[in-house]
mmCIF file of C-alpha atoms in Angstrom:
data_model
loop_
_atom_site.group_PDB
_atom_site.id
_atom_site.type_symbol
_atom_site.label_atom_id
_atom_site.label_comp_id
_atom_site.label_asym_id
_atom_site.label_seq_id
_atom_site.Cartn_x
_atom_site.Cartn_y
_atom_site.Cartn_z
ATOM 1 C CA MET A 1 -32.494 -6.936 -4.497
ATOM 2 C CA LEU A 2 -32.007 -9.613 -1.835
ATOM 3 C CA ARG A 3 -28.362 -10.032 -2.751
ATOM 4 C CA ARG A 4 -27.792 -6.283 -2.497
ATOM 5 C CA SER A 5 -29.427 -6.228 0.933
ATOM 6 C CA LEU A 6 -27.255 -9.130 2.093
ATOM 7 C CA ASP A 7 -24.143 -7.391 0.779
ATOM 8 C CA ARG A 8 -25.040 -4.260 2.727
ATOM 9 C CA LEU A 9 -25.709 -6.293 5.869
ATOM 10 C CA GLY A 10 -22.384 -8.085 5.476
ATOM 11 C CA PHE A 11 -20.631 -4.742 5.055
ATOM 12 C CA VAL A 12 -22.172 -3.388 8.257
ATOM 13 C CA VAL A 13 -21.167 -6.552 10.120
ATOM 14 C CA GLY A 14 -17.654 -6.124 8.739
ATOM 15 C CA ILE A 15 -17.564 -2.530 9.969
ATOM 16 C CA LEU A 16 -18.529 -3.698 13.451
ATOM 17 C CA ARG A 17 -15.744 -6.293 13.393
ATOM 18 C CA ALA A 18 -13.080 -3.943 12.043
ATOM 19 C CA THR A 19 -13.696 -0.738 13.969
ATOM 20 C CA ALA A 20 -12.785 -0.092 17.602
ATOM 21 C CA GLY A 21 -16.156 0.206 19.296
ATOM 22 C CA LEU A 22 -19.672 1.367 18.497
ATOM 23 C CA ARG A 23 -18.781 5.050 18.219
ATOM 24 C CA ALA A 24 -16.097 4.222 15.656
ATOM 25 C CA ALA A 25 -18.546 2.000 13.778
ATOM 26 C CA LYS A 26 -21.065 4.843 13.654
ATOM 27 C CA THR A 27 -18.399 7.199 12.295
ATOM 28 C CA ALA A 28 -17.514 4.643 9.610
ATOM 29 C CA ILE A 29 -21.143 4.094 8.622
ATOM 30 C CA LEU A 30 -21.696 7.846 8.332
ATOM 31 C CA ALA A 31 -18.607 8.126 6.168
ATOM 32 C CA ALA A 32 -19.819 5.269 3.966
ATOM 33 C CA ALA A 33 -23.162 6.996 3.554
ATOM 34 C CA GLY A 34 -21.490 10.300 2.679
ATOM 35 C CA ALA A 35 -23.073 11.936 5.697
ATOM 36 C CA ARG A 36 -21.615 14.659 7.880
ATOM 37 C CA GLY A 37 -19.160 12.995 10.233
ATOM 38 C CA SER A 38 -16.927 13.893 13.102
ATOM 39 C CA GLN A 39 -14.360 15.667 10.917
ATOM 40 C CA GLY A 40 -16.276 18.847 10.107
ATOM 41 C CA ASP A 41 -17.917 19.386 6.727
ATOM 42 C CA GLY A 42 -17.729 15.733 5.662
ATOM 43 C CA ARG A 43 -15.764 16.491 2.490
ATOM 44 C CA GLY A 44 -12.322 15.698 3.880
ATOM 45 C CA PRO A 45 -10.949 12.431 5.282
ATOM 46 C CA VAL A 46 -12.747 10.903 8.254
ATOM 47 C CA LEU A 47 -10.727 9.411 11.107
ATOM 48 C CA VAL A 48 -12.038 5.978 12.120
ATOM 49 C CA PRO A 49 -10.524 4.097 15.095
ATOM 50 C CA MET A 50 -9.671 0.501 14.104
ATOM 51 C CA ARG A 51 -9.078 -2.649 16.166
ATOM 52 C CA GLU A 52 -6.079 -3.704 14.066
ATOM 53 C CA LEU A 53 -4.435 -0.385 14.902
ATOM 54 C CA GLY A 54 -4.937 -0.819 18.630
ATOM 55 C CA GLY A 55 -7.742 1.741 18.608
ATOM 56 C CA GLU A 56 -5.771 4.330 16.654
ATOM 57 C CA SER A 57 -7.467 5.925 13.664
ATOM 58 C CA LEU A 58 -7.302 5.219 9.963
ATOM 59 C CA SER A 59 -7.929 8.142 7.623
ATOM 60 C CA ILE A 60 -10.825 7.278 5.290
ATOM 61 C CA ARG A 61 -11.692 9.312 2.188
ATOM 62 C CA PRO A 62 -15.500 9.412 1.779
ATOM 63 C CA GLY A 63 -16.669 8.474 -1.696
ATOM 64 C CA THR A 64 -13.729 6.089 -2.280
ATOM 65 C CA SER A 65 -13.186 2.380 -1.671
ATOM 66 C CA ASP A 66 -11.016 3.124 1.401
ATOM 67 C CA LEU A 67 -13.552 1.907 3.943
ATOM 68 C CA ARG A 68 -14.456 -1.266 2.043
ATOM 69 C CA ASN A 69 -10.770 -1.981 1.673
ATOM 70 C CA ALA A 70 -10.186 -1.498 5.399
ATOM 71 C CA VAL A 71 -13.187 -3.623 6.373
ATOM 72 C CA ALA A 72 -12.113 -6.466 4.073
ATOM 73 C CA TYR A 73 -8.527 -6.420 5.323
ATOM 74 C CA TYR A 74 -9.187 -5.994 9.012
ATOM 75 C CA SER A 75 -12.173 -8.356 9.230
ATOM 76 C CA HIS A 76 -10.184 -11.235 7.710
ATOM 77 C CA ARG A 77 -6.683 -9.987 8.703
ATOM 78 C CA ILE A 78 -5.568 -10.422 5.111
ATOM 79 C CA HIS A 79 -2.603 -8.130 5.674
ATOM 80 C CA MET A 80 -0.883 -10.661 7.943
ATOM 81 C CA PRO A 81 2.052 -12.906 6.912
ATOM 82 C CA PRO A 82 1.983 -16.712 6.734
ATOM 83 C CA PRO A 83 1.519 -18.488 10.095
ATOM 84 C CA GLY A 84 4.706 -18.562 12.115
ATOM 85 C CA VAL A 85 6.362 -15.616 10.340
ATOM 86 C CA VAL A 86 7.178 -12.707 12.676
ATOM 87 C CA PRO A 87 8.867 -9.897 10.721
ATOM 88 C CA THR A 88 11.619 -8.042 12.548
ATOM 89 C CA ARG A 89 13.459 -6.642 9.523
ATOM 90 C CA ALA A 90 11.864 -5.285 6.354
ATOM 91 C CA ILE A 91 8.220 -5.568 5.278
ATOM 92 C CA VAL A 92 7.432 -4.624 1.667
ATOM 93 C CA GLU A 93 3.960 -4.098 0.233
ATOM 94 C CA LEU A 94 3.438 -3.975 -3.529
ATOM 95 C CA GLY A 95 0.082 -2.300 -4.163
ATOM 96 C CA THR A 96 -0.285 -0.226 -1.012
ATOM 97 C CA ASN A 97 -3.468 1.616 -1.976
ATOM 98 C CA CYS A 98 -4.355 3.999 0.908
ATOM 99 C CA GLY A 99 -2.119 2.268 3.458
ATOM 100 C CA VAL A 100 -4.647 -0.001 5.180
ATOM 101 C CA ALA A 101 -2.367 -3.046 5.305
ATOM 102 C CA LEU A 102 0.858 -1.129 5.837
ATOM 103 C CA ALA A 103 -0.575 0.747 8.830
ATOM 104 C CA ALA A 104 -1.716 -2.490 10.474
ATOM 105 C CA LEU A 105 1.598 -4.222 9.762
ATOM 106 C CA GLY A 106 3.484 -1.315 11.283
ATOM 107 C CA HIS A 107 1.372 -1.618 14.412
ATOM 108 C CA ALA A 108 1.700 -5.410 14.619
ATOM 109 C CA PHE A 109 5.463 -5.522 14.006
ATOM 110 C CA PRO A 110 7.049 -2.482 15.666
ATOM 111 C CA ASP A 111 10.640 -3.566 14.953
ATOM 112 C CA ALA A 112 10.200 -3.916 11.187
ATOM 113 C CA ARG A 113 11.038 -1.357 8.545
ATOM 114 C CA LEU A 114 8.107 -0.647 6.166
ATOM 115 C CA LEU A 115 8.182 0.005 2.421
ATOM 116 C CA GLY A 116 5.053 0.490 0.308
ATOM 117 C CA VAL A 117 4.797 0.822 -3.479
ATOM 118 C CA GLU A 118 1.665 2.320 -5.085
ATOM 119 C CA PRO A 119 1.059 3.682 -8.617
ATOM 120 C CA ASP A 120 -1.847 6.068 -7.972
ATOM 121 C CA PRO A 121 -0.733 9.511 -6.663
ATOM 122 C CA GLY A 122 -3.936 10.076 -4.660
ATOM 123 C CA ASN A 123 -3.569 6.718 -2.953
ATOM 124 C CA VAL A 124 0.083 7.472 -2.231
ATOM 125 C CA GLU A 125 -0.892 10.687 -0.447
ATOM 126 C CA ALA A 126 -3.495 8.810 1.612
ATOM 127 C CA ALA A 127 -1.054 6.001 2.415
ATOM 128 C CA ARG A 128 1.576 8.463 3.576
ATOM 129 C CA ALA A 129 -0.988 10.108 5.866
ATOM 130 C CA ASN A 130 -1.999 6.734 7.305
ATOM 131 C CA THR A 131 1.604 5.676 7.950
ATOM 132 C CA ALA A 132 3.005 9.030 9.109
ATOM 133 C CA ARG A 133 2.758 7.730 12.690
ATOM 134 C CA PHE A 134 5.766 5.479 11.977
ATOM 135 C CA GLY A 135 8.090 8.327 10.993
ATOM 136 C CA ASP A 136 11.304 7.331 9.226
ATOM 137 C CA ARG A 137 10.483 3.652 9.756
ATOM 138 C CA CYS A 138 8.079 3.791 6.787
ATOM 139 C CA GLU A 139 8.467 4.894 3.168
ATOM 140 C CA VAL A 140 5.758 4.927 0.473
ATOM 141 C CA VAL A 141 7.010 5.054 -3.117
ATOM 142 C CA ASN A 142 4.917 6.322 -6.038
ATOM 143 C CA SER A 143 5.581 3.702 -8.702
ATOM 144 C CA ALA A 144 4.114 0.696 -10.466
ATOM 145 C CA VAL A 145 5.626 -2.786 -10.347
ATOM 146 C CA TRP A 146 6.074 -4.604 -13.650
ATOM 147 C CA SER A 147 8.035 -7.409 -15.261
ATOM 148 C CA GLU A 148 10.570 -4.987 -16.741
ATOM 149 C CA SER A 149 11.590 -1.361 -16.541
ATOM 150 C CA THR A 150 9.245 0.442 -18.953
ATOM 151 C CA GLU A 151 6.622 3.198 -19.192
ATOM 152 C CA LEU A 152 3.122 2.308 -18.036
ATOM 153 C CA VAL A 153 -0.264 3.986 -18.068
ATOM 154 C CA LEU A 154 -2.575 3.994 -15.046
ATOM 155 C CA VAL A 155 -6.008 2.626 -16.057
ATOM 156 C CA PRO A 156 -8.836 3.462 -13.612
ATOM 157 C CA SER A 157 -11.255 0.574 -13.074
ATOM 158 C CA VAL A 158 -14.811 1.678 -12.319
ATOM 159 C CA GLU A 159 -15.882 -1.872 -11.454
ATOM 160 C CA HIS A 160 -13.302 -2.424 -8.746
ATOM 161 C CA GLY A 161 -13.002 1.132 -7.399
ATOM 162 C CA ASP A 162 -9.821 2.789 -6.198
ATOM 163 C CA HIS A 163 -8.446 -0.578 -5.055
ATOM 164 C CA GLY A 164 -8.909 -1.994 -8.569
ATOM 165 C CA ILE A 165 -6.679 0.394 -10.500
ATOM 166 C CA THR A 166 -4.565 -1.428 -13.064
ATOM 167 C CA VAL A 167 -1.491 -0.564 -15.114
ATOM 168 C CA ARG A 168 -0.306 -1.652 -18.540
ATOM 169 C CA PRO A 169 2.253 -0.572 -21.160
ATOM 170 C CA VAL A 170 1.523 2.702 -22.938
ATOM 171 C CA SER A 171 -0.255 2.464 -26.306
ATOM 172 C CA SER A 172 -1.211 5.047 -28.924
ATOM 173 C CA GLY A 173 -4.946 4.844 -28.155
ATOM 174 C CA ASP A 174 -4.707 5.637 -24.453
ATOM 175 C CA ASP A 175 -6.889 8.324 -22.899
ATOM 176 C CA PRO A 176 -4.607 11.384 -22.595
ATOM 177 C CA SER A 177 -5.943 12.052 -19.101
ATOM 178 C CA TRP A 178 -4.552 8.763 -17.765
ATOM 179 C CA ALA A 179 -1.390 9.153 -15.725
ATOM 180 C CA ARG A 180 1.843 7.721 -17.035
ATOM 181 C CA MET A 181 4.762 6.482 -15.001
ATOM 182 C CA SER A 182 7.984 4.538 -15.122
ATOM 183 C CA ALA A 183 7.622 1.001 -13.821
ATOM 184 C CA LEU A 184 10.047 -0.801 -11.531
ATOM 185 C CA THR A 185 10.761 -4.498 -11.271
ATOM 186 C CA ILE A 186 10.815 -6.021 -7.784
ATOM 187 C CA ASP A 187 14.605 -6.137 -8.044
ATOM 188 C CA ASP A 188 14.572 -2.401 -8.871
ATOM 189 C CA VAL A 189 12.417 -1.635 -5.820
ATOM 190 C CA LEU A 190 14.678 -3.551 -3.458
ATOM 191 C CA ALA A 191 17.901 -2.201 -4.946
ATOM 192 C CA ARG A 192 16.761 1.418 -4.699
ATOM 193 C CA HIS A 193 15.026 1.373 -1.339
ATOM 194 C CA LEU A 194 16.579 -1.527 0.592
ATOM 195 C CA PRO A 195 20.225 -1.315 -0.470
ATOM 196 C CA ASP A 196 23.199 -3.480 0.483
ATOM 197 C CA GLY A 197 21.229 -6.694 0.176
ATOM 198 C CA GLU A 198 18.918 -6.017 3.136
ATOM 199 C CA SER A 199 16.618 -9.004 3.613
ATOM 200 C CA VAL A 200 12.829 -8.852 3.509
ATOM 201 C CA ASP A 201 10.966 -10.916 6.080
ATOM 202 C CA TYR A 202 7.583 -10.443 4.424
ATOM 203 C CA MET A 203 6.204 -9.132 1.144
ATOM 204 C CA HIS A 204 2.493 -8.458 0.634
ATOM 205 C CA ILE A 205 1.515 -8.375 -3.056
ATOM 206 C CA SER A 206 -1.741 -7.061 -4.536
ATOM 207 C CA ILE A 207 -1.020 -5.473 -7.919
ATOM 208 C CA GLU A 208 -4.318 -6.132 -9.715
ATOM 209 C CA GLY A 209 -3.386 -8.677 -12.340
ATOM 210 C CA SER A 210 0.264 -7.711 -12.892
ATOM 211 C CA GLU A 211 1.441 -10.595 -10.694
ATOM 212 C CA PRO A 212 1.705 -13.355 -13.373
ATOM 213 C CA GLY A 213 4.030 -11.316 -15.579
ATOM 214 C CA VAL A 214 6.120 -10.148 -12.633
ATOM 215 C CA PHE A 215 6.556 -13.711 -11.331
ATOM 216 C CA ASP A 216 7.220 -15.111 -14.789
ATOM 217 C CA ALA A 217 10.043 -12.581 -15.245
ATOM 218 C CA GLY A 218 11.833 -14.011 -12.201
ATOM 219 C CA GLY A 219 14.819 -12.074 -10.879
ATOM 220 C CA ARG A 220 17.034 -12.141 -7.810
ATOM 221 C CA TRP A 221 14.359 -11.032 -5.356
ATOM 222 C CA PRO A 222 13.222 -14.535 -4.216
ATOM 223 C CA GLN A 223 16.694 -14.936 -2.676
ATOM 224 C CA ARG A 224 16.018 -11.888 -0.464
ATOM 225 C CA VAL A 225 12.325 -12.328 0.394
ATOM 226 C CA HIS A 226 11.505 -14.924 3.041
ATOM 227 C CA SER A 227 7.691 -14.953 2.931
ATOM 228 C CA LEU A 228 4.817 -13.756 0.761
ATOM 229 C CA ARG A 229 1.105 -13.198 0.771
ATOM 230 C CA VAL A 230 -0.243 -12.793 -2.764
ATOM 231 C CA GLU A 231 -3.728 -11.814 -3.906
ATOM 232 C CA VAL A 232 -5.015 -13.864 -6.830
ATOM 233 C CA HIS A 233 -7.418 -12.530 -9.445
ATOM 234 C CA PRO A 234 -9.689 -15.195 -10.938
ATOM 235 C CA TYR A 235 -11.604 -12.466 -12.818
ATOM 236 C CA PHE A 236 -8.319 -11.782 -14.667
ATOM 237 C CA GLY A 237 -7.868 -15.510 -15.389
ATOM 238 C CA TRP A 238 -5.287 -16.160 -12.648
ATOM 239 C CA ASP A 239 -6.332 -18.314 -9.681
ATOM 240 C CA GLN A 240 -4.699 -19.897 -6.624
ATOM 241 C CA ASP A 241 -3.390 -22.933 -8.521
ATOM 242 C CA ASP A 242 -1.752 -20.684 -11.117
ATOM 243 C CA CYS A 243 -0.122 -18.573 -8.416
ATOM 244 C CA ILE A 244 1.112 -21.596 -6.457
ATOM 245 C CA ARG A 245 2.712 -23.075 -9.598
ATOM 246 C CA GLN A 246 4.580 -19.863 -10.354
ATOM 247 C CA LEU A 247 5.797 -19.371 -6.785
ATOM 248 C CA THR A 248 6.926 -22.995 -6.591
ATOM 249 C CA ASP A 249 8.997 -22.409 -9.726
ATOM 250 C CA LEU A 250 10.597 -19.439 -7.945
ATOM 251 C CA GLY A 251 11.700 -21.643 -5.043
ATOM 252 C CA TYR A 252 8.837 -21.042 -2.605
ATOM 253 C CA ARG A 253 6.685 -23.491 -0.706
ATOM 254 C CA ALA A 254 3.248 -22.093 -1.495
ATOM 255 C CA TRP A 255 -0.275 -22.948 -0.390
ATOM 256 C CA ALA A 256 -3.785 -21.505 -0.454
ATOM 257 C CA ALA A 257 -4.668 -19.140 2.392
ATOM 258 C CA PRO A 258 -7.965 -20.348 3.879
ATOM 259 C CA ASP A 259 -9.695 -17.052 4.678
ATOM 260 C CA PRO A 260 -11.214 -15.561 2.637
ATOM 261 C CA PRO A 261 -11.454 -18.612 0.357
ATOM 262 C CA ASP A 262 -10.046 -18.649 -3.200
ATOM 263 C CA LYS A 263 -8.478 -15.225 -2.810
ATOM 264 C CA TRP A 264 -4.939 -15.368 -1.342
ATOM 265 C CA VAL A 265 -1.811 -17.522 -1.409
ATOM 266 C CA PHE A 266 0.862 -17.875 1.289
ATOM 267 C CA ALA A 267 4.474 -18.703 0.422
ATOM 268 C CA VAL A 268 7.721 -19.224 2.328
ATOM 269 C CA ASN A 269 11.282 -19.588 1.058
ATOM 270 C CA GLU A 270 13.373 -21.074 3.881
ATOM 271 C CA ALA A 271 16.568 -20.609 1.855
ATOM 272 C CA ALA A 272 15.994 -16.861 1.761
ATOM 273 C CA ARG A 273 15.735 -16.785 5.554
ATOM 274 C CA SER A 274 18.782 -18.956 6.132
ATOM 275 C CA THR A 275 20.951 -16.722 3.939
ATOM 276 C CA ALA A 276 19.636 -13.454 5.464
#
C-alpha cells in the first residue's frame, strides 16, 4: 500500500517536471485518471503541453501508457544522445512507441532528419500524429527490427503496457489475433529509408528485449551510426554490462548512462563520424 502511494506521488511529481506549467499538469492528471479533459468527451487523445517540446503539445491517448512514457522520458531526458553529440544529420529511433522521444528530438535538433521504426500499428498512428509538426523531415515506419529478415508476431505485454510490446518469430501456437509482420534488420532500415550511405548521427534503441540478438547479428550499420543510446532490460536477463560488451565488440566505446540508474547505455563510434 505504501509503495503504491509512493509510486503515485512520484508519478505526479514527474508530471509536474515534464509538463509546461500547472494547467498542463492538471490536463495530464485528468487524462491519467480517465476524467473529462480539455479535448471534449475524454475518449479521444488529450493534448498536453510539454517542457521538452518548448511548450507545444504531445497527444496522449487516455487508458494507455503514453503519459507514463512521456513522464519517464521527459523527466530524465532519456531521449537525448550521449554528452557532446549534437545531431545535424539523421536521427533514427528503433522502438518509437507513440513518438515521445522522436518529437522531443525533432524539437531539440531542428536540422536533423528523423526516422522512427515501430511495430505496433496503433502506436505508429500516434507517433505520426505527434511528429506531424516536422512535415517531410520525419518518417515513421511500421515495422519490427530483428536480427534477420523474417516474419514476426506482435506479442502484447500486459505487465509493461503499450511500451512493453514485444516481437518474436511466428510459431504454430500463436494467438490468431496477434498481428504479424515482416521484420527488418538495422541494415535493411537504413538501406530502405536512408539511401546512398547517409550517415546517422544518433540512434535511440528501445526494442523490448530484441537488442541482444540484433547486436549479435552485427552488420554494416555500426560504420554508419556515430552514437547510440540503448535501453537495457534486466527483467529479460540483459543488463548494462551485457550491452556494453556487445557494443564494444561492434566497435563502440560504451558506458552506463547515469540517470536513471541501471537502465540505459551510451555509445560512440568515432570511426563512424570520421568517415561520414
